[in-house]
Amino acid sequence: MNTLLSLFLLFLNHSLHQDVYYQITQFVYEHLEEMDNYSMTALADACHTSTVTIKKWMELFGLDNYKRFKERLRDTSLIRLAQIDARCQKVRSEQLVEKIRLLSGKKAINQDMFLAAIDQLLEDLAEACHVYLCKATFPLALSLSFVEDMRLLGKRIYFKQIGFRAEFEQLKTDDLIILVTVTGRILSQNKSYFLKLYRSPAKKAIMTQNEILHTFYLFDTYVPLFGEDDNENENLILLTVFQLIKYRYFMKMRNINR
């Protein structure tokens, strides 16, 4: 069963129109930690709408009253955070890198260089005001759990589907775009979209198998996706890379807060 936060992400990612329901969902996503302090009237005021509209919005997610909404949001978030903590205790970076190597069929992976690239991406994430994950439809679906968990860890990540709404000119230098293009096909199939992304003022990271693409277009951060082609194993590699990013982000946070 989906958590309430994952339903919000699905709604935000698949809405064709940024109507009032979209705006309410985005506000809650962005102010997740503060929602316990918002009454229904305060939420309506913050979203420039009415309590009647808030009630209709809750019905979209199967909720019949505001108290239940706040309880479910709080409870599912706490459960998910406990799961993240428990799972991170059972894994190590070296295990995840070895899993990626086995899935890719590589004889060896330079672990130090790969983890250095991951840590550079973590620095980019920590410094960014807004983070946008740009991928095709299916890879975006694979990243839903990752984006949900990162939000619970305090980092807001937004979806941008390749080829849809190429609105990059409004981004700022303290924003971050993470482009995931496994084989680099974006350059041949969506070149105009790619160039708008590349020319935006935001900081840019790329995750790809295509070293030529990274060499020709100078991204701020490059995370290699090991493998030879776009296949089912590559989907598993991508999931494992997301797991590695989340694990190392979580461990850095825990060490800072000690």
Short mmCIF file of C-alpha atoms in Angstrom, two decimals:
data_model
loop_
_atom_site.label_atom_id
_atom_site.label_comp_id
_atom_site.label_asym_id
_atom_site.label_seq_id
_atom_site.Cartn_x
_atom_site.Cartn_y
_atom_site.Cartn_z
CA MET A 1 0.00 0.00 0.00
CA ASN A 2 1.32 3.44 -0.91
CA THR A 3 2.16 5.90 1.84
CA LEU A 4 0.43 9.25 1.71
CA LEU A 5 3.68 10.93 0.70
CA SER A 6 4.17 8.53 -2.23
CA LEU A 7 0.61 9.30 -3.39
CA PHE A 8 1.47 13.00 -3.31
CA LEU A 9 4.54 12.34 -5.45
CA LEU A 10 2.52 10.30 -7.96
CA PHE A 11 -0.04 13.10 -8.16
CA LEU A 12 2.60 15.81 -8.64
CA ASN A 13 4.42 13.76 -11.26
CA HIS A 14 1.34 12.92 -13.35
CA SER A 15 -0.70 16.13 -13.18
CA LEU A 16 -1.07 17.71 -16.59
CA HIS A 17 -2.48 20.92 -15.11
CA GLN A 18 -1.09 22.83 -12.16
CA ASP A 19 -4.52 23.52 -10.70
CA VAL A 20 -5.47 24.27 -7.10
CA TYR A 21 -5.21 20.59 -6.10
CA TYR A 22 -1.69 20.46 -7.52
CA GLN A 23 -0.77 23.62 -5.60
CA ILE A 24 -2.12 22.22 -2.32
CA THR A 25 -0.21 18.97 -2.82
CA GLN A 26 2.99 20.83 -3.63
CA PHE A 27 2.60 23.06 -0.56
CA VAL A 28 2.19 20.03 1.73
CA TYR A 29 5.17 18.30 0.08
CA GLU A 30 7.34 21.38 0.61
CA HIS A 31 6.18 21.99 4.21
CA LEU A 32 5.98 18.39 5.36
CA GLU A 33 7.77 18.95 8.67
CA GLU A 34 5.45 21.84 9.58
CA MET A 35 2.08 20.26 8.79
CA ASP A 36 1.34 19.38 12.43
CA ASN A 37 1.17 23.13 13.08
CA TYR A 38 -1.32 23.85 10.28
CA SER A 39 -5.03 23.85 10.92
CA MET A 40 -7.28 23.28 7.93
CA THR A 41 -8.05 27.01 7.84
CA ALA A 42 -4.34 27.87 7.97
CA LEU A 43 -3.61 25.44 5.13
CA ALA A 44 -6.43 26.92 3.05
CA ASP A 45 -5.11 30.45 3.67
CA ALA A 46 -1.54 29.43 2.79
CA CYS A 47 -2.76 27.92 -0.50
CA HIS A 48 -5.08 30.87 -1.25
CA THR A 49 -8.16 28.68 -1.32
CA SER A 50 -11.08 27.63 0.89
CA THR A 51 -11.60 24.90 3.46
CA VAL A 52 -14.23 23.41 1.13
CA THR A 53 -11.52 22.94 -1.51
CA ILE A 54 -9.18 21.43 1.10
CA LYS A 55 -11.89 18.87 1.92
CA LYS A 56 -12.32 18.02 -1.77
CA TRP A 57 -8.54 17.72 -2.09
CA MET A 58 -8.42 15.26 0.83
CA GLU A 59 -11.09 13.14 -0.86
CA LEU A 60 -8.74 12.65 -3.82
CA PHE A 61 -6.47 10.68 -1.47
CA GLY A 62 -9.24 8.74 0.28
CA LEU A 63 -9.32 10.88 3.43
CA ASP A 64 -12.60 11.96 4.99
CA ASN A 65 -11.40 14.50 7.57
CA TYR A 66 -8.46 16.77 8.34
CA LYS A 67 -7.53 15.06 11.61
CA ARG A 68 -7.20 11.75 9.79
CA PHE A 69 -5.06 13.41 7.11
CA LYS A 70 -2.58 14.75 9.68
CA GLU A 71 -2.47 11.45 11.59
CA ARG A 72 -1.84 9.40 8.47
CA LEU A 73 0.81 11.79 7.18
CA ARG A 74 2.64 11.76 10.52
CA ASP A 75 2.32 8.02 11.17
CA THR A 76 3.36 6.83 7.72
CA SER A 77 6.31 9.24 7.75
CA LEU A 78 7.52 7.96 11.13
CA ILE A 79 7.16 4.33 10.04
CA ARG A 80 9.07 5.02 6.84
CA LEU A 81 11.88 6.79 8.70
CA ALA A 82 12.20 3.81 11.05
CA GLN A 83 12.43 1.50 8.01
CA ILE A 84 15.17 3.66 6.47
CA ASP A 85 17.15 3.54 9.70
CA ALA A 86 16.78 -0.23 10.08
CA ARG A 87 17.72 -0.94 6.47
CA CYS A 88 20.75 1.33 6.53
CA GLN A 89 22.08 -0.59 9.53
CA LYS A 90 22.17 -3.78 7.46
CA VAL A 91 24.15 -2.57 4.46
CA ARG A 92 27.54 -1.08 3.60
CA SER A 93 28.74 0.95 0.63
CA GLU A 94 31.13 -1.82 -0.42
CA GLN A 95 28.26 -4.33 -0.63
CA LEU A 96 26.25 -2.05 -2.89
CA VAL A 97 29.22 -1.35 -5.16
CA GLU A 98 29.83 -5.09 -5.48
CA LYS A 99 26.15 -5.62 -6.33
CA ILE A 100 26.45 -3.01 -9.09
CA ARG A 101 29.57 -4.75 -10.42
CA LEU A 102 27.84 -8.12 -10.56
CA LEU A 103 24.76 -6.68 -12.28
CA SER A 104 26.88 -4.85 -14.85
CA GLY A 105 29.04 -7.86 -15.66
CA LYS A 106 32.21 -5.83 -15.11
CA LYS A 107 35.35 -7.62 -13.95
CA ALA A 108 36.19 -4.71 -11.68
CA ILE A 109 34.94 -1.28 -10.64
CA ASN A 110 37.20 1.43 -9.27
CA GLN A 111 35.39 1.69 -5.95
CA ASP A 112 37.24 4.76 -4.69
CA MET A 113 36.52 6.78 -7.84
CA PHE A 114 32.89 5.67 -7.94
CA LEU A 115 32.24 6.53 -4.29
CA ALA A 116 34.01 9.87 -4.79
CA ALA A 117 31.54 10.63 -7.60
CA ILE A 118 28.62 9.65 -5.35
CA ASP A 119 29.95 11.86 -2.55
CA GLN A 120 30.34 14.78 -4.96
CA LEU A 121 26.68 14.34 -5.89
CA LEU A 122 25.81 14.32 -2.18
CA GLU A 123 27.59 17.66 -1.78
CA ASP A 124 25.63 19.02 -4.73
CA LEU A 125 22.40 17.77 -3.13
CA ALA A 126 23.23 19.29 0.24
CA GLU A 127 24.04 22.71 -1.24
CA ALA A 128 21.13 22.91 -3.70
CA CYS A 129 18.05 25.00 -3.00
CA HIS A 130 15.88 22.95 -5.38
CA VAL A 131 16.71 19.56 -6.90
CA TYR A 132 15.17 18.31 -10.16
CA LEU A 133 15.46 14.69 -11.25
CA CYS A 134 15.14 14.52 -15.05
CA LYS A 135 14.49 11.14 -16.61
CA ALA A 136 12.23 9.26 -18.99
CA THR A 137 8.89 7.93 -17.73
CA PHE A 138 9.97 4.46 -16.58
CA PRO A 139 13.17 5.50 -14.77
CA LEU A 140 11.15 8.18 -12.97
CA ALA A 141 8.83 5.44 -11.71
CA LEU A 142 11.86 3.51 -10.45
CA SER A 143 12.98 6.52 -8.43
CA LEU A 144 9.70 7.10 -6.56
CA SER A 145 10.80 5.32 -3.37
CA PHE A 146 14.19 7.08 -3.46
CA VAL A 147 12.60 10.53 -3.81
CA GLU A 148 10.12 9.78 -1.02
CA ASP A 149 12.88 8.66 1.35
CA MET A 150 15.10 11.63 0.52
CA ARG A 151 12.18 13.96 1.28
CA LEU A 152 11.76 12.34 4.69
CA LEU A 153 15.50 12.90 5.21
CA GLY A 154 14.91 16.58 4.55
CA LYS A 155 15.76 16.94 0.85
CA ARG A 156 13.07 18.03 -1.59
CA ILE A 157 13.46 16.47 -5.03
CA TYR A 158 11.11 17.24 -7.91
CA PHE A 159 10.43 15.17 -11.01
CA LYS A 160 10.94 16.45 -14.53
CA GLN A 161 10.01 14.03 -17.29
CA ILE A 162 12.25 14.18 -20.36
CA GLY A 163 10.43 15.77 -23.28
CA PHE A 164 7.69 17.29 -21.11
CA ARG A 165 7.64 20.89 -19.83
CA ALA A 166 11.17 22.00 -20.67
CA GLU A 167 11.00 24.89 -18.20
CA PHE A 168 14.62 25.36 -17.19
CA GLU A 169 15.25 29.04 -17.84
CA GLN A 170 13.65 30.03 -14.52
CA LEU A 171 16.09 27.89 -12.52
CA LYS A 172 18.84 29.56 -10.50
CA THR A 173 22.52 28.94 -9.93
CA ASP A 174 21.84 27.35 -6.53
CA ASP A 175 19.45 24.79 -8.04
CA LEU A 176 20.54 21.31 -9.14
CA ILE A 177 19.46 19.21 -12.12
CA ILE A 178 20.24 15.48 -12.03
CA LEU A 179 19.91 14.08 -15.54
CA VAL A 180 19.57 10.30 -15.81
CA THR A 181 20.06 9.04 -19.36
CA VAL A 182 21.25 5.45 -19.36
CA THR A 183 22.56 5.23 -22.94
CA GLY A 184 22.57 8.94 -23.79
CA ARG A 185 19.70 8.62 -26.28
CA ILE A 186 18.35 11.98 -25.10
CA LEU A 187 20.86 13.69 -27.40
CA SER A 188 19.40 12.08 -30.53
CA GLN A 189 15.75 11.79 -29.50
CA ASN A 190 15.21 14.97 -27.44
CA LYS A 191 18.12 17.23 -28.37
CA SER A 192 16.20 20.51 -28.01
CA TYR A 193 15.07 19.49 -24.51
CA PHE A 194 18.62 18.44 -23.63
CA LEU A 195 20.09 21.76 -24.79
CA LYS A 196 17.55 23.77 -22.79
CA LEU A 197 18.48 21.72 -19.73
CA TYR A 198 22.21 22.03 -20.42
CA ARG A 199 22.07 25.81 -20.95
CA SER A 200 20.08 26.49 -17.79
CA PRO A 201 21.89 28.41 -15.02
CA ALA A 202 21.43 25.54 -12.54
CA LYS A 203 24.22 23.22 -11.46
CA LYS A 204 24.06 19.97 -13.43
CA ALA A 205 24.88 16.34 -12.68
CA ILE A 206 24.58 13.43 -15.09
CA MET A 207 24.16 9.69 -14.49
CA THR A 208 24.87 7.70 -17.65
CA GLN A 209 26.76 4.83 -19.29
CA ASN A 210 27.72 7.20 -22.10
CA GLU A 211 31.18 8.55 -21.26
CA ILE A 212 31.36 10.38 -24.61
CA LEU A 213 28.28 12.41 -23.72
CA HIS A 214 29.86 13.40 -20.41
CA THR A 215 33.17 14.23 -22.09
CA PHE A 216 31.65 16.41 -24.82
CA TYR A 217 29.18 18.20 -22.54
CA LEU A 218 30.87 19.29 -19.34
CA PHE A 219 28.57 18.52 -16.43
CA ASP A 220 29.49 19.60 -12.91
CA THR A 221 29.22 16.04 -11.60
CA TYR A 222 29.34 12.71 -13.43
CA VAL A 223 28.13 9.43 -11.90
CA PRO A 224 28.79 6.43 -14.18
CA LEU A 225 26.07 3.85 -14.74
CA PHE A 226 27.99 0.68 -15.44
CA GLY A 227 26.72 -1.64 -18.15
CA GLU A 228 26.67 -1.99 -21.90
CA ASP A 229 23.09 -1.24 -22.89
CA ASP A 230 19.62 -0.33 -21.66
CA ASN A 231 18.24 -3.62 -20.28
CA GLU A 232 16.56 -5.06 -17.20
CA ASN A 233 19.86 -5.30 -15.35
CA GLU A 234 20.40 -1.59 -15.91
CA ASN A 235 17.14 -0.89 -14.09
CA LEU A 236 18.47 -2.87 -11.13
CA ILE A 237 21.78 -0.99 -11.33
CA LEU A 238 19.91 2.32 -11.26
CA LEU A 239 17.90 1.22 -8.22
CA THR A 240 21.11 0.18 -6.46
CA VAL A 241 22.79 3.51 -7.26
CA PHE A 242 19.80 5.30 -5.72
CA GLN A 243 20.09 3.03 -2.68
CA LEU A 244 23.79 3.88 -2.39
CA ILE A 245 23.11 7.62 -2.62
CA LYS A 246 20.40 7.37 0.05
CA TYR A 247 22.55 5.21 2.32
CA ARG A 248 25.56 7.54 2.22
CA TYR A 249 23.33 10.61 2.63
CA PHE A 250 21.67 9.03 5.66
CA MET A 251 25.00 8.06 7.23
CA LYS A 252 26.43 11.55 6.74
CA MET A 253 23.32 13.05 8.37
CA ARG A 254 23.54 10.65 11.30
CA ASN A 255 27.23 11.42 11.86
CA ILE A 256 26.56 15.18 11.76
CA ASN A 257 23.71 14.92 14.27
CA ARG A 258 25.70 12.86 16.79
#
